[in-house]
Structure formats: structure tokens, C-alpha cells
Coordinates of C-alpha atoms and ligand atoms in Angstrom, one line a residue:
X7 CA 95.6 48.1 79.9
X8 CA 93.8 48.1 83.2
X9 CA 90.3 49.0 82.1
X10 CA 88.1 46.4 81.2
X11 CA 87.6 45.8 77.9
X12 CA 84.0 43.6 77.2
X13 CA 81.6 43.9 74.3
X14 CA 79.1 41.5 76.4
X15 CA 77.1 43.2 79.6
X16 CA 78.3 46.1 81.6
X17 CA 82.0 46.6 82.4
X18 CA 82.6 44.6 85.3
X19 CA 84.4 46.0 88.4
X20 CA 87.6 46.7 89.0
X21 CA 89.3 47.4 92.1
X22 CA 88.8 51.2 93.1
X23 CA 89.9 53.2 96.3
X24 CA 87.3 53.5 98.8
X25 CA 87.4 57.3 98.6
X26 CA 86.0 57.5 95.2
X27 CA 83.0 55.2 96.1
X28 CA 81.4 58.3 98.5
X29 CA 81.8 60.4 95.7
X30 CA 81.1 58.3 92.8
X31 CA 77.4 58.8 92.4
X32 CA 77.8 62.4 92.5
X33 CA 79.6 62.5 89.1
X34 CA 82.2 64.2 90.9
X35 CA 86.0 63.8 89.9
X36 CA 87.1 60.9 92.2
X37 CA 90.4 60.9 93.3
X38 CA 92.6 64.0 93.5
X39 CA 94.5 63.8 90.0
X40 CA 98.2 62.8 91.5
X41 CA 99.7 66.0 92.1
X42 CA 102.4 65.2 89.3
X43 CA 100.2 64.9 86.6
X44 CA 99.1 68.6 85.1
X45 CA 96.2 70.0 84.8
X46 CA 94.8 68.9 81.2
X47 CA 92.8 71.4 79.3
X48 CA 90.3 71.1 77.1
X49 CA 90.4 72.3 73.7
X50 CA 88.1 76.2 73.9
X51 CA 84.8 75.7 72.6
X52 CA 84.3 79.2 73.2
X53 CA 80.2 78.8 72.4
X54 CA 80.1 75.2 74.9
X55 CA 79.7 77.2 78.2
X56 CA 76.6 78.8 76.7
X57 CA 74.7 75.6 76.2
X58 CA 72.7 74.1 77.9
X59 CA 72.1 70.3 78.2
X60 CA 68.7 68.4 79.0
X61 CA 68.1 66.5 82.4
X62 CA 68.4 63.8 80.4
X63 CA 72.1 64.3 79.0
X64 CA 73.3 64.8 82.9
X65 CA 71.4 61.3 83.7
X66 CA 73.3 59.7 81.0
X67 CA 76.4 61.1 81.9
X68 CA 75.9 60.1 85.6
X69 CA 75.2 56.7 84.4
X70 CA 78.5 56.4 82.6
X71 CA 80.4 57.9 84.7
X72 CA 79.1 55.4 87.5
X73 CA 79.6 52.5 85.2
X74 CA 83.5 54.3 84.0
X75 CA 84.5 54.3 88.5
X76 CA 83.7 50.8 88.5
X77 CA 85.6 49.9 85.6
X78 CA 88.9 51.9 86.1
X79 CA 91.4 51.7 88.6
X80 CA 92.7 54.8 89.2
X81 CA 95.9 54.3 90.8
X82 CA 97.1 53.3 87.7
X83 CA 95.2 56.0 85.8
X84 CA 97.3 58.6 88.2
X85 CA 100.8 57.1 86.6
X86 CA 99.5 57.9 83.4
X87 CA 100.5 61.2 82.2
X88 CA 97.5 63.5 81.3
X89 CA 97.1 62.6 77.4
X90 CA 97.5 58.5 77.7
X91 CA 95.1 59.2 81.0
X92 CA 92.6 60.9 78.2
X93 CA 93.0 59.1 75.5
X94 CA 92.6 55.8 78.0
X95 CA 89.2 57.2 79.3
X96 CA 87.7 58.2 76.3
X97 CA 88.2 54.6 75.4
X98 CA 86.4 52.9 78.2
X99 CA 83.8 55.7 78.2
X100 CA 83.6 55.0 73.9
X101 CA 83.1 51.0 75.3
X102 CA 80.6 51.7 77.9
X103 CA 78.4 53.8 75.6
X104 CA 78.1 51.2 73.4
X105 CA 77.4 48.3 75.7
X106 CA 75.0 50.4 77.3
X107 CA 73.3 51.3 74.0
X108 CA 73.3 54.7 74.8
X109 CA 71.6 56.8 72.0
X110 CA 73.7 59.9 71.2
X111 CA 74.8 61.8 68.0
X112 CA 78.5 61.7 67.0
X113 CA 78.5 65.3 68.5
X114 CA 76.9 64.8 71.6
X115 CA 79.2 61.7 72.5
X116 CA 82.2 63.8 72.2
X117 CA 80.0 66.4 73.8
X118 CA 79.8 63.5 77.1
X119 CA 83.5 62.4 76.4
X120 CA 85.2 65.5 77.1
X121 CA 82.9 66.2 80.1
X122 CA 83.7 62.6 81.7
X123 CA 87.4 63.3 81.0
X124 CA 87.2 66.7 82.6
X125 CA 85.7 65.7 85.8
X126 CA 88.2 62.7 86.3
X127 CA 90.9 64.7 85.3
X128 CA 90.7 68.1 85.5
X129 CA 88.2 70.9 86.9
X130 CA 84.8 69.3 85.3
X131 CA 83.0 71.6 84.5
X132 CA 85.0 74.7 84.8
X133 CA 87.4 73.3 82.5
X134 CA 85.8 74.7 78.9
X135 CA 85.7 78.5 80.9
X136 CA 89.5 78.0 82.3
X137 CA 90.3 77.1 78.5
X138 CA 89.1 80.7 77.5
X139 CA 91.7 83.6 77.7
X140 CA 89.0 86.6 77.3
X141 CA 87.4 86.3 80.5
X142 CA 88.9 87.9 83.4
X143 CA 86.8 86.1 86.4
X144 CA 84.5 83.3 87.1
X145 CA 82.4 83.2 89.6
X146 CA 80.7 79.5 91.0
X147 CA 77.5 80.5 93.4
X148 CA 76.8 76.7 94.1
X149 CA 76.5 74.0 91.8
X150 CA 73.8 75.6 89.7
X151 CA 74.9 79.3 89.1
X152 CA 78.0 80.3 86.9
X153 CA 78.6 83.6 86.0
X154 CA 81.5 85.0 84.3
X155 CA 83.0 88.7 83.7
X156 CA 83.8 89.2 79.7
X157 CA 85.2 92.0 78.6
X158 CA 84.4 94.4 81.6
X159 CA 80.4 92.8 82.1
X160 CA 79.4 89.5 84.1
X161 CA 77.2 87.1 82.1
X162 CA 75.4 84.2 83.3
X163 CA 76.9 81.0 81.9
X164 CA 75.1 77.6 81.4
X165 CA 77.4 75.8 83.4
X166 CA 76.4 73.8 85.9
X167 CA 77.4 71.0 88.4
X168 CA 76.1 67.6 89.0
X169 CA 75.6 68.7 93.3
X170 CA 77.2 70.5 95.6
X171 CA 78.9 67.9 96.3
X172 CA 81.1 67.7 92.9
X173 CA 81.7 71.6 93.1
X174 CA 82.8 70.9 96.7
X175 CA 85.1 68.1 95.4
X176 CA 86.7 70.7 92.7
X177 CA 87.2 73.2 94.9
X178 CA 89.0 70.6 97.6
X179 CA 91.1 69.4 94.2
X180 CA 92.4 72.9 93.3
X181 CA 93.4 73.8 96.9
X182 CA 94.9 70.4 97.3
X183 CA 97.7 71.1 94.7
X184 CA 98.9 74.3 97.1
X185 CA 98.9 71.9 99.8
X186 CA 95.6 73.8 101.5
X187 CA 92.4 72.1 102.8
X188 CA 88.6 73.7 102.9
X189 CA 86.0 71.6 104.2
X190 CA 83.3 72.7 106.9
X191 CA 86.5 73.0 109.5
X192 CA 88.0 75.6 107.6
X193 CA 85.6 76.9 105.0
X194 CA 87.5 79.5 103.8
X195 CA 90.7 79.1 101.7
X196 CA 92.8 81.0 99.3
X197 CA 94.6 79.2 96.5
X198 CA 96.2 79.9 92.9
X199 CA 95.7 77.2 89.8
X200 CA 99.1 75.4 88.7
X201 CA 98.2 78.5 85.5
X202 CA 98.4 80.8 88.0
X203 CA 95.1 82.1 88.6
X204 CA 94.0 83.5 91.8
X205 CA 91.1 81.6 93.5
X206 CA 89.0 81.8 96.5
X207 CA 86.8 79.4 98.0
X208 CA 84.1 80.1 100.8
X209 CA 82.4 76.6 101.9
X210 CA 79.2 76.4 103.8
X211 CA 78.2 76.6 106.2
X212 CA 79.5 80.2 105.4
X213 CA 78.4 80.0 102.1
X214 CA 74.3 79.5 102.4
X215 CA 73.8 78.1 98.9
X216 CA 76.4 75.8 98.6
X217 CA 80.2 76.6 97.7
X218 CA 81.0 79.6 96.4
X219 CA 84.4 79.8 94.1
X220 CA 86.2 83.0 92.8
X221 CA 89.1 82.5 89.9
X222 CA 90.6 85.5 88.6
X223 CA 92.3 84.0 85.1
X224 CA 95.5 84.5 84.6
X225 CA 96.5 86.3 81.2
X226 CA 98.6 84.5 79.4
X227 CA 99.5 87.3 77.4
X228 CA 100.0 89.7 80.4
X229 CA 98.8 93.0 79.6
X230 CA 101.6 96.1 79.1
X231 CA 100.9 99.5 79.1
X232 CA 100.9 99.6 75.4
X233 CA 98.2 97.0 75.5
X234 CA 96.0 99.6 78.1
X235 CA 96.6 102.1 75.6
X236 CA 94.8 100.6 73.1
X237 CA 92.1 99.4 74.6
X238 CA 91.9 103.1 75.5
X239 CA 92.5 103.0 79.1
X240 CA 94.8 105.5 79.1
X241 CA 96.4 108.2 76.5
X242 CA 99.9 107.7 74.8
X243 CA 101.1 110.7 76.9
X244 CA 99.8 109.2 80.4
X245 CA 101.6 105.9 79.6
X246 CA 104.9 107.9 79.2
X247 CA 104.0 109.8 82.3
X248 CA 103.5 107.0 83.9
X249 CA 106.4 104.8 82.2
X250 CA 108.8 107.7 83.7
X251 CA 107.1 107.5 87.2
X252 CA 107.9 103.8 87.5
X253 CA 111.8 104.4 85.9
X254 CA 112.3 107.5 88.4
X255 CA 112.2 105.7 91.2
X256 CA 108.8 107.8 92.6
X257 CA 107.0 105.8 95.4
X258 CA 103.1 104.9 94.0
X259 CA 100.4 103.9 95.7
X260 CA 97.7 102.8 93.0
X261 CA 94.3 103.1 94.2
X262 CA 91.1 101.5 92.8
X263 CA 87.9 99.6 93.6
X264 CA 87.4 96.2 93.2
X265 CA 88.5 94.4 90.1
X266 CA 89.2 97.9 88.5
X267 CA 92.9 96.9 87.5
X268 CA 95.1 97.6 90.3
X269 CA 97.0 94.4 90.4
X270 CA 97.2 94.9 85.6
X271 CA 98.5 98.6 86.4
X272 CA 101.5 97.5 89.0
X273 CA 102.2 94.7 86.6
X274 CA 102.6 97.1 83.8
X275 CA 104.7 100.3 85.7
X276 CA 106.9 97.2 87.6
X277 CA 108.1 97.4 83.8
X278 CA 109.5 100.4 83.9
X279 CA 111.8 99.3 86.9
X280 CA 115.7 99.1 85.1
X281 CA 117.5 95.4 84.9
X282 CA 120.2 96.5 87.8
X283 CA 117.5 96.9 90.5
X284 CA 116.9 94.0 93.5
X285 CA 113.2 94.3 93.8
X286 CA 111.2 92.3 96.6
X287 CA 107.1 91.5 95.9
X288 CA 105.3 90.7 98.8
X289 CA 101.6 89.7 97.7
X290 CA 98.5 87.3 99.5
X291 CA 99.0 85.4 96.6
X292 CA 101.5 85.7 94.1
X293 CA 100.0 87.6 91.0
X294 CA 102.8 89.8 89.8
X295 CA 104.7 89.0 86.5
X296 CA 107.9 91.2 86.7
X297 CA 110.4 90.7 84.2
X298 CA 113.4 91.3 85.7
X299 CA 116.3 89.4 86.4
X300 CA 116.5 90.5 90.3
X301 CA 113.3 89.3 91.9
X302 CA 112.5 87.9 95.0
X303 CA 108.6 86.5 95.6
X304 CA 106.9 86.5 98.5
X305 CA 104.0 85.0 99.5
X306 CA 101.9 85.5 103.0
X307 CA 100.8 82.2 104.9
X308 CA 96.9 81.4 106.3
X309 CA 97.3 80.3 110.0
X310 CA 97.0 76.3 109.8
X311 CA 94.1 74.7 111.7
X312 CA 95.2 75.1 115.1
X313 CA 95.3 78.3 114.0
X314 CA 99.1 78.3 114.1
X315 CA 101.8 79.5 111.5
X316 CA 100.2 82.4 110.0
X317 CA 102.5 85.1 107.9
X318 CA 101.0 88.4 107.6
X319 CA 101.7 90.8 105.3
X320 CA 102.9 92.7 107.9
X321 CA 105.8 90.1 108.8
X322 CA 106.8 90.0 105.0
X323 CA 107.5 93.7 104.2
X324 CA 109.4 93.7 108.2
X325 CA 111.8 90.9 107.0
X326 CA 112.0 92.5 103.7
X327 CA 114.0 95.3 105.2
X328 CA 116.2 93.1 106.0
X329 CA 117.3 91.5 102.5
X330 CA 118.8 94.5 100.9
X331 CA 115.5 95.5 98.8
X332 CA 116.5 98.4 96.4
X333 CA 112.4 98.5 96.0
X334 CA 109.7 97.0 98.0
X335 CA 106.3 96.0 95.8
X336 CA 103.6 94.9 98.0
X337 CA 100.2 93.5 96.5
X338 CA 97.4 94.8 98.2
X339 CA 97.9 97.1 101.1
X340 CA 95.3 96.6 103.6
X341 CA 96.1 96.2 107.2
X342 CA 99.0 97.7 109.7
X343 CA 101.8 96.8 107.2
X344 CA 100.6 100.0 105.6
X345 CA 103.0 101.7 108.0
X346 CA 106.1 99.4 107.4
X347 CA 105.6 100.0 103.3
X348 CA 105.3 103.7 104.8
X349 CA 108.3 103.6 106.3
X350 CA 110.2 101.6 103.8
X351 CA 109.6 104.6 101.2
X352 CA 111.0 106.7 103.4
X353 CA 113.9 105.5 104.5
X354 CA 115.9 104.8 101.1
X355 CA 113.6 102.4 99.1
X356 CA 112.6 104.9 96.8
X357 CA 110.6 103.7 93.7
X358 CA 108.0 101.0 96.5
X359 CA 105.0 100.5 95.2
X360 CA 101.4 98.9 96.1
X361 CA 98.4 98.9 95.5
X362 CA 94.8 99.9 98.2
X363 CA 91.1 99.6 97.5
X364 CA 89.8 103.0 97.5
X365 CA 87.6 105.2 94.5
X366 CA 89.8 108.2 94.4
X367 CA 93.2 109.6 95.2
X368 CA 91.9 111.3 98.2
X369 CA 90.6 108.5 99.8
X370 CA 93.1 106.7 99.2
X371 CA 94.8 109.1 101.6
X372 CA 92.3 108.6 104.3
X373 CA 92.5 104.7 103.8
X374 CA 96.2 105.0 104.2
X375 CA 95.5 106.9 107.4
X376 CA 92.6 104.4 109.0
X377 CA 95.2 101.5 108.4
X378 CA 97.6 103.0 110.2
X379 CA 95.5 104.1 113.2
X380 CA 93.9 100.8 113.4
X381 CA 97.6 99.0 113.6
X382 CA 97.4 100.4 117.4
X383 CA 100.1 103.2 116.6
X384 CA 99.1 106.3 119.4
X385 CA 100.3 109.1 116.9
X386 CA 98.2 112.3 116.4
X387 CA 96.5 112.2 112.9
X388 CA 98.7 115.4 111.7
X389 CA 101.8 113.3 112.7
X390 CA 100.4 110.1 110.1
X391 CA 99.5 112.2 107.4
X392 CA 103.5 113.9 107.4
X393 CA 104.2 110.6 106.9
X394 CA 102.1 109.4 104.3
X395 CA 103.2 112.9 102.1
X396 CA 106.9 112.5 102.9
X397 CA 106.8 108.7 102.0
X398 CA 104.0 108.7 98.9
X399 CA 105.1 110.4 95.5
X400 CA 102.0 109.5 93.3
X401 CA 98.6 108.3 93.4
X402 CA 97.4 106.5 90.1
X403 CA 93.6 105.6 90.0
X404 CA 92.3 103.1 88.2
X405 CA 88.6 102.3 87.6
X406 CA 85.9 99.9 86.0
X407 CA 83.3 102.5 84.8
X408 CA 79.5 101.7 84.2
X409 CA 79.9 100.4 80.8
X410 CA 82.4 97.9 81.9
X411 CA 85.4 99.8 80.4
X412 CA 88.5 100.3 82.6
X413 CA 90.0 103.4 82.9
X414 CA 93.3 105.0 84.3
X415 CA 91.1 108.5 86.1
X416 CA 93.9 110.0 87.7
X417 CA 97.6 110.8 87.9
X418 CA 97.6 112.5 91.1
X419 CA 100.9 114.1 93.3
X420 CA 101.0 114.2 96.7
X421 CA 102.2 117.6 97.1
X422 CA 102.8 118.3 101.0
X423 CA 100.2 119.9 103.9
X424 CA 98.5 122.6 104.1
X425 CA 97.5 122.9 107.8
X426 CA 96.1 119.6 109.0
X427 CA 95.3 118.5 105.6
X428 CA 97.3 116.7 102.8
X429 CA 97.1 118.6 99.6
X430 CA 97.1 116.6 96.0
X431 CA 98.0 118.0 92.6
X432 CA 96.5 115.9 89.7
X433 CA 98.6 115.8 86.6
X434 CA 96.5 113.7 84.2
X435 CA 92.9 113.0 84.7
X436 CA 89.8 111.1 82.3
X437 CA 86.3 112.6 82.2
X438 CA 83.3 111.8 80.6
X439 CA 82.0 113.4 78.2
X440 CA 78.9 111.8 77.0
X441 CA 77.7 108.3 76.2
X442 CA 76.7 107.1 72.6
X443 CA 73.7 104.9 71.7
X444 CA 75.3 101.6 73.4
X445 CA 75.4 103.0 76.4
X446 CA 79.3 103.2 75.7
X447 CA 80.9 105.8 77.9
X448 CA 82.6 108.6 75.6
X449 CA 85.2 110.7 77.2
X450 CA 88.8 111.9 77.0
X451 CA 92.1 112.4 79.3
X452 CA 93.3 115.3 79.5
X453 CA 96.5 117.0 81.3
X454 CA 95.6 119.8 83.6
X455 CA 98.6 121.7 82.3
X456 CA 101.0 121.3 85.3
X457 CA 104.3 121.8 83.6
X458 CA 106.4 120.9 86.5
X459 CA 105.6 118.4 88.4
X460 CA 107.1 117.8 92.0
X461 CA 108.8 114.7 90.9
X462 CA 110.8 117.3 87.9
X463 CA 113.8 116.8 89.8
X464 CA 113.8 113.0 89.9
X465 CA 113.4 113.4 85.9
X466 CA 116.4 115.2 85.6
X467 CA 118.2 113.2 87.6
X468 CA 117.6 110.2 85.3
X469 CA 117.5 113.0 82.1
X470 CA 113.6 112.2 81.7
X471 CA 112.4 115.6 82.0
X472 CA 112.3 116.2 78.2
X473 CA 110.1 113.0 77.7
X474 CA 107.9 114.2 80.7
X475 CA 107.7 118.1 79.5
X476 CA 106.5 116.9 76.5
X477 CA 104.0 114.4 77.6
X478 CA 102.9 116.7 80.1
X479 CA 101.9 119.2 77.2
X480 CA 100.8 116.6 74.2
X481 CA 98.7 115.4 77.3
X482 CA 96.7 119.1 77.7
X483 CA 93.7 119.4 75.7
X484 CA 92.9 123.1 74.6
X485 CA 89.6 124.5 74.6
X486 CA 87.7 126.3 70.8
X487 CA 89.7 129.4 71.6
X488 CA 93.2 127.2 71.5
X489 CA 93.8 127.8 75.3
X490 CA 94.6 124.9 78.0
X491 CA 91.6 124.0 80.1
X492 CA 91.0 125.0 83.6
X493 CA 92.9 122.8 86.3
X494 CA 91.1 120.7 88.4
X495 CA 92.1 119.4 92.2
X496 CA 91.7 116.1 93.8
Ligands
ATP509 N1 92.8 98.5 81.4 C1 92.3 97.3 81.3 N2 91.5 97.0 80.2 C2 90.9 95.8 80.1 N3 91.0 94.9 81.0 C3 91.8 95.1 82.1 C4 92.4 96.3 82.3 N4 93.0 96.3 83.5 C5 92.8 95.1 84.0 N5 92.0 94.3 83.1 C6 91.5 93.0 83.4 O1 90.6 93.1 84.4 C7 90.7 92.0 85.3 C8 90.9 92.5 86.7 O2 92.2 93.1 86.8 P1 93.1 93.2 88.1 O3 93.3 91.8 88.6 O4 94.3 94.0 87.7 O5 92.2 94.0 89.1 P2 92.3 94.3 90.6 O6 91.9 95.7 90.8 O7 93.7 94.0 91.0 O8 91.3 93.3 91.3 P3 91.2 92.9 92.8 O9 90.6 94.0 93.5 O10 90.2 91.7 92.7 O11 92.6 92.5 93.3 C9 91.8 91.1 84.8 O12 91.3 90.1 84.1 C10 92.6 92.1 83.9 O13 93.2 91.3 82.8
MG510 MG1 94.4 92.8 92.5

């Protein structure tokens, strides 16, 4: 093959790109893997990330890794596919350990195999934490701080990078495959994993402390509402409340704060859409799973470094107007296409839906409001709220509480104006009740025993309203005297 074999001395050289020379001594991956060969993962060691090696396991490593660039060539390890690529490493790294006379158990070789193999190969270090399905985000502050969020709380992992300079080198390697570039030029860059993971990188000088990378993981198993239920984010009665929402065609804005579940939620009620409708998505970068057959993706575009070529949001939901959407789903609302999605709903796309960052239904509202006025539309405030409650149905909130849990709070209706201001109705809403010994949140969802809400009419039209009438009551919890509790407004 084209690594050198020798028992006697230190591989000899071999011919390698100039490229990987620079980065060699940083233990860094050297060459972009070729773009056709996949990702390889490593098998989860789910306790690995948590350990952490001596100085002197990362000298050994850099050592054979040095001694592994000048021994392989890697334009011919790039027409390997990713297992004979492996399997040809670990046997040149399996050669060099022993001409080197490196001491190391059994476990810690395979230990520095695996590592060496993820950095040529795949993400380095990151690879182990991509391998794991229960974490949601990892977040790279520089080469020495990992943390990760598990289960609704951020840990600090022992994974670490050789320098800067091989985090750098990951982050160029990932943005690479969606044919992006971030470098000092253009520190900033959005990107998704060949798995489908959102990333974001900031570079410095931006970023103070060295390159800071965002992944959210992708679920392989994507979460349904069945799946929120019982992790007890919402009640069996909200998720047929909200299961008919989604089938009724009712335009939804679902509001939450950061990382709270807004992208899981619009996942889950695009479910409820039926098999006959032409749906468009139009996201920064393409999250959404639907499951339907009549699905077009679109994605927005970063302005290239001239600063040329960019594709807002905006300029995706306009030209979707134009391609015969029966419903319009748009990731994140966040700028002036706030008023094309507005306007969208109101003109015979029934059933639209996005998502906003706000903490509550009724700021959603004012959110909604701000993006519009900051698009540069002159129109008296009265005049944009008419428009946001002739055009938005529902409001569902989502949330991360304290103890990590995330929650579905609301199920709110925009109901119409009152005077200057937009009145909300909330159908379904969680409060908490107490917290037990863990500092785990106790609390309960409860209806607040509207029987009829404004979207009744919808239901009947698709002969939901017996499903809803009785969600809408098994949802209502009764106080000691058997009676409904109070109602409570947004
Ligand atoms: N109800 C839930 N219970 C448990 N985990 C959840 C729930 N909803 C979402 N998650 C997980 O939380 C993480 C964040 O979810 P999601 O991407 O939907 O949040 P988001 O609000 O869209 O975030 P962002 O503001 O960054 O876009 C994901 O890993 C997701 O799988
Ligand atoms: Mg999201």
C-alpha cells in the first residue's frame, strides 16, 4: 500500500502536500478529507469525553501523528473510502508505535488510534461527542473549553484540542463540505454537518479566545409529539389540541427563547399537515424533517466575500408566493420577512407557520410588531397589529425551565382588538406547582375551560370539533370542590 512499512528506524518520508506540512505539527487533521468520502464516526464511548488524558498522552500523540504525516500520502489516502482509510491508518500508527517504542497499555493505544484516525479523518476531537445521540448541543469555546447540553443542563466535557490552530482547521473542514469558508476575512459562518446538524462558527479576531463552534445535533430519531408527551412536555389533551391545530389549517406562530424547542415543536405539528398539501420551508439552514410527499426546501444564502449574492429570508418567502404554496413554513422569523409570512396568512395560505424568539405569547406579539416597523413600513402601529390578528390564529410557547426540562406553557388564540390593543385567549397553559428535593420542577397543564375556541369553526369544517371538545375538557383540571379552575389571560 502506500505507507511505509519498516520495522528498522522511524518511517521514512513519503511525499505529502505542502498544505499539510503548516499544519502538521499542530496535530491537526491535514488535508480536507476529499469531499466524497463520509464522515466516519467513531464507535460512542459514551464515558471517553469525560476523561481526561495527561500532558504526556497529547505529546505522544503529537509525536505519532508527526511521524504518521510523514509517512502517508494522502492523496491516495482520500481515494480510500472511510473504513480501508481507517483500517490503513491504524496500521501505520500500530507500526510507528512500535518502532518508536512507545509505552502504552493495549487500552490506551486504541485509546491514541482512534484519536489519530479521528483527526485525519473526521472532526478529531469532536468525533466521540457527535457519536452521542443524547446531547442536544456542543459548544467549542477555544481549543481548551468543551461544554455540552445533556438532557436540558450544559456540562463541561474533558475534551480538548491540540491549539487553536486544529480547532480552527475543524471548523474550516466542516464548512468546507457546504462549500463555505471562515478564516480571519470572514470570521463568521453558518454551516450544517453531512448528519445534518446545525453549526456555527465565530473565528477571531471576533472570537477573543480562540474559535468558538456551536453544533446543534441532529436527532436521529426526530422527536414527535408523542415522544414530548412523554417526556412530559405537554399533556395528552394538548398534543390533540395541538395535532388538530396543525390538521385545521390554523396559522401558528410558535414562540420561545433560545434553545427552548421551537424548531422540535414545528417539526412535530408539520406532522399534522395531510399527504395532499404542497408545503414550502424556508429556513437559515435547513432543520425541518417533514414527512410528506409535497415538499419544497429552501435554504437562505450568506452574501459571498465581496459581499455579493446574499438571499434573505425575506427574498425566499417573496418568491415563495410565487410557486403555488398551499402552506408556507418559515424557520425562524426575525427580520422584515415577518410581514411577507404576514401577509402570506392572509391571503389564502392558511395553515403558515414559524417560529420567533420571544418568552411569552404576548411578546411574541410585540416582536411581530418591532419587525415589521423596523422593515421601513410607515403604517400606524393600530394598522400592524390588525394585521398580525387577522393573519395569526395561535400562539404556542415553548420553554426550557430552570431545571432544564422543556415545556409546552401556552396554547394561546389570538382573539381580535380591543381598542389599540390585541387581545389573547389562552386555551391550555403549564404552571408550577412546586419543586421536589432535586430541584425538579413539579407542575401540571391545565385547560382554562374555554369550550369554544375561535378556531371551532375550522374544526367542524374538517369534523374535528368532537376530538377538540373533548380535549378541551379532559384538558381542565377541577379544583377539591369538583369545579373548573379560574381562567387565566395572556
Ligand atoms: N420537549 C422537549 N423535550 C426534550 N428535549 C427537547 C424538547 N424539545 C426540544 N428538545 C431538544 O432540545 C434541543 C433544542 O431544540 P430546538 O432545536 O427545537 O430548539 P430551538 O428553540 O429551535 O433552538 P434555537 O433557538 O437555537 O433555534 C434539541 O436537541 C431537541 O432535540
Ligand atoms: Mg430553532
Amino acid at each position: 500500500m502506500f505507507g511505509r512499512r519498516s520495522t528498522e528506524g522511524a518511517p521514512q518520508p513519503r511525499r505529502i502536500a505542502p498544505q499539510n506540512q503548516a499544519v502538521a505539527n499542530t496535530g491537526a487533521a491535514a488535508q480536507p478529507r476529499a469531499a466524497e468520502a463520509p464522515a466516519p464516526r467513531t464507535i460512542p464511548e459514551v464515558s471517553e469525553p469525560q476523561r481526561r488524558h495527561s500532558e504526556e498522552y497529547y505529546d505522544v500523540k503529537t509525536t505519532v501523528f508527526n511521524a504518521l504525516i510523514d509517512t502517508i500520502d494522502l492523496t491516495q489516502l482520500a481515494k480510500l473510502d472511510a473504513a480501508a482509510a481507517r483500517e490503513e491508518i491504524r496500521d501505520i500508527v500500530s507500526e510507528i508505535i512500535q518502532v518508536k517504542n512507545v509505552v502504552m497499555s493495549i487500552a490506551e493505544q486504541e485509546e491514541l488510534l482512534e484519536d489519530i484516525c479521528n483527526d485525519v479523518l473526521g472532526y478529531g476531537p469532536l468525533e466521540p461527542l457527535l457519536a452521542r445521540d443524547d446531547i442536544a448541543d456542543i459548544m467549542v469555546n477555544g481549543a481548551a473549553t468543551t461544554f455540552i447540553e445533556v438532557g436540558g443542563k450544559v456540562q463541561k466535557t474533558a475534551v480538548r484540542f491540540a491549539d487553536n490552530q486544529q480547532l480552527m482547521n475543524i471548523c474550516q473542514r466542516i464548512v468546507s463540505q457546504v462549500g463555505r469558508r471562515v478564516d480571519e476575512s470572514s470570521p463568521i459562518c453558518d454551516a450544517r454537518l453531512p448528519d445534518g446538524s446545525r453549526v456555527n462558527v465565530i473565528a477571531p479576531p471576533l472570537a477573543i479566545d480562540g474559535p468558538a463552534l456551536t453544533i446543534r445535533k441532529f436527532k436521529k430519531d426526530r422527536l414527535r409529539l408523542d415522544n414530548l408527551v412523554k417526556f412530559g412536555s405537554i399533556t395528552p389533551a394538548g398534543k390533540t389540541i395541538l395535532e388538530i391545530i396543525g390538521r385545521v389549517r390554523c396559522n401558528v406562530l410558535i414562540s420561545g427563547g433560545t434553545g427552548s424547542g421551537k424548531t422540535t415543536l414545528l417539526n412535530c405539528m408539520t406532522g399534522c399537515v395531510d399527504h395532499d398539501e404542497r408545503i414550502i420551508t424556508c429556513e437559515d439552514s435547513a432543520e425541518l424533517q417533514l414527512q410528506q410527499p409535497h415538499v419544497v426546501r429552501l435554504e437562505t444564502r450568506p452574501p459571498n466575500l465581496e459581499g455579493e449574492g446574499e438571499i434573505t429570508m425575506r427574498d425566499l418567502v417573496k418568491n415563495c408566493l410565487r410557486m403555488r404554496p398551499e402552506r408556507i413554513i418559515v424557520g425562524e422569523v426575525r427580520g422584515p420577512e415577518a410581514f411577507d409570512l404576514l401577509q402570506a396568512m392572509n391571503t389564502g395560505h392558511d395553515g403558515s407557520m414559524g417560529t420567533l424568539h420571544a418568552n411569552s405569547p404576548r411578546e411574541a406579539i410585540s416582536r411581530l410588531e418591532s419587525m415589521i416597523m423596523m422593515g421601513g413600513y410607515a403604517l400606524p402601529v393600530k394598522t400592524i397589529r390588525e394585521m398580525i390578528c387577522g393573519s395569526i390564529d395561535v400562539i404556542v410557547q415553548a420553554s426550557r425551565l430552570r431545571d432544564g426540562s422543556r415545556k409546552i406553557t401556552h396554547i394561546t388564540e389570538v382573539l381580535g382588538m380591543e381598542e389599540e390593543t390585541v387581545t389573547l385567549q389562552n386555551l391550555l397553559v403549564y404552571e408550577v406547582t412546586g419543586e421536589d428535593a432535586n430541584g425538579k420542577l413539579i407542575g401540571r397543564h391545565r385547560s382554562t375551560g374555554i369550550a369554544r375556541p375561535r378556531f371551532w369553526d375550522r374544526a367542524e369544517y374538517y369534523k374535528e370539533e368532537g376530538r377538540l371538545a373533548a380535549a378541551l375538557a379532559s384538558a381542565e383540571v377541577l379544583d377539591s370542590n369538583g369545579n373548573p379552575l379560574g381562567e387565566s389571560h395572556g
